[in-house]
Amino acid sequence: MSDAPSPSNRQRRTTASLTALRHLAREAAEAGEPMREIARRLDLPWSTLTKWAREDGFRHKDIAARQAEAAKAQDEADHIRQQAELAARRTLLRDEEDEEESDEPFTPRSQTDEEITLARARVGALLEAGYIPEAEQDMRAARRLTSLQSFAAPVRAATEAATQQMRQAEMNAALYRAALQVCACWEAGDTPPDHLPWIVSATFQKRLAIAREVVRGFDPDDKGSDQELTEHMILLAAQGWFCNFHPLLREAITTLTLQGKHALAEKVGGFLKAEQAALPTLIQWCHANGFGYHGEV
């Protein structure tokens, strides 16, 4: 006995009503509702529903075949996406390696920039393979990312500028502190100035230069670079080593003379005389700017 309502209980329906019911029946079948339930719920004759299903392709086997085909197409599209991403990532990696090896400043790519590049690569690969709907879907995602990036660009630029200024200020403060330590004009609790006058900058550079020469004079086989020696001296400066700089240089002159290195000993002596002459200007700047001179006067 059929589960569908008997023909005697049904009223004659209009063409528009039947068209709407046919559409609803297809939607229900594609959503997984059993055909018998559709016939009962929509009050349709079984023969009419099965005829529609056959003609419109929403029989169970038709739907299963389409789903299998769609799943296969999705798998193929996903494979194309993966291959496109892999190729794009390789290109990005090569570009980064080239930038790191070049003399130009290296700016790492943001995560958003990378995602946009990968999305564009996926779209191009899908279009080339003929997957138009999938390409359109990925293109919409790429456009959303691009729109978000454009929207956030002013804020990001301001944030990056502020961050860069903060980093530069920190670097300047560290440099100025190191310079004052080398000049023996620093003690715990001091605050670095916002700039270095010529007397501090010149004393800083000249002290480091003569110290490097003395070290190399004592040990000509030392393979350390100027940069390495400078970094080591700045560490010593933080420990107060340059507060005793003049006595150390006088000891170096004696040792160099005994070793027969008269030219270097004479150069160190000339440095001491020149610095003694410039010392009053350095001390005057220290006192005028809230610093003390902690070296030998």
PDB file of C-alpha atoms in Angstrom, residues 12 14 87 111 141 144-145 163 170 288-289 292:
ATOM      1  CA  ARG A  12      -5.910  20.168  -8.771  1.00  0.00           C
ATOM      2  CA  THR A  14      -1.751  25.243 -10.821  1.00  0.00           C
ATOM      3  CA  ALA A  87      55.925  26.455  -6.446  1.00  0.00           C
ATOM      4  CA  GLN A 111      52.307  37.018   6.693  1.00  0.00           C
ATOM      5  CA  ALA A 141      39.411  35.182  -0.782  1.00  0.00           C
ATOM      6  CA  ARG A 144      39.252  40.049   0.847  1.00  0.00           C
ATOM      7  CA  LEU A 145      42.857  39.804   2.018  1.00  0.00           C
ATOM      8  CA  THR A 163      58.423  51.069  16.118  1.00  0.00           C
ATOM      9  CA  GLU A 170      67.156  52.600  21.761  1.00  0.00           C
ATOM     10  CA  ALA A 288      77.168  71.544  31.944  1.00  0.00           C
ATOM     11  CA  ASN A 289      75.049  68.499  31.080  1.00  0.00           C
ATOM     12  CA  GLY A 292      80.823  63.748  35.903  1.00  0.00           C
TER      13      GLY A 292
END
